Amino acid sequence: MAKVPAAAVAAGGLIGGYGVARWTGKRQLGGAVLAVAGATAARQWRQQAGGRAASALTAAYVAGFAGSHPLAKKVGAWPAVFGVAGAVALASWAVADRRG
C-alpha cells in the first residue's frame, strides 16, 4: 500500500478539522481530527527529515491553525483554511516529502 505524503496528511488535518467542527457543531471533535493528523504528519516529518525539520513543520502546522482564525475575518473561513493548508502542504513537500 502506498504511503500518503505528509503534506496531504497535514493539509487534510487542517481542512478536515475545520470541516468536522463546522458540520458537527463540536469544536472538540474538529480539534481531535486536527491533533491526530498533526501527530501523524509530525511522525512522518521526523522519519523523513529529522527532528529539527519536524519541529519546524509542526510549528508551521500550529501557526497555520492559529493564523487561519484572524485571516478568516478578512477573506472568509474556507478561503483561510484552504490558504493555510496549502502553505503547510507546500512547506512539508519542500522540507520533507520531496526527499522521499
Tab-separated table of C-alpha atoms in Angstrom, residues 6-8 10-11 45 57 60 82-98:
chain	number	residue	atom	x	y	z
A	6	ALA	CA	2.884	14.070	4.990
A	7	ALA	CA	1.862	17.174	3.013
A	8	ALA	CA	-1.518	15.580	2.275
A	10	ALA	CA	-1.198	17.914	7.236
A	11	ALA	CA	-3.430	19.707	4.731
A	45	TRP	CA	8.341	14.514	9.119
A	57	LEU	CA	6.933	21.904	10.347
A	60	ALA	CA	4.074	25.805	10.950
A	82	PHE	CA	-7.514	26.330	2.229
A	83	GLY	CA	-4.800	29.002	2.152
A	84	VAL	CA	-3.041	27.885	5.310
A	85	ALA	CA	-3.476	24.207	4.385
A	86	GLY	CA	-1.808	24.901	1.055
A	87	ALA	CA	1.044	26.793	2.701
A	88	VAL	CA	1.679	23.998	5.210
A	89	ALA	CA	1.479	21.365	2.463
A	90	LEU	CA	3.985	23.287	0.342
A	91	ALA	CA	6.373	23.626	3.283
A	92	SER	CA	6.003	19.919	4.054
A	93	TRP	CA	6.752	18.966	0.477
A	94	ALA	CA	9.766	21.292	0.275
A	95	VAL	CA	11.309	20.172	3.562
A	96	ALA	CA	10.333	16.506	3.917
A	97	ASP	CA	8.225	14.864	1.229
A	98	ARG	CA	10.377	15.508	-1.817
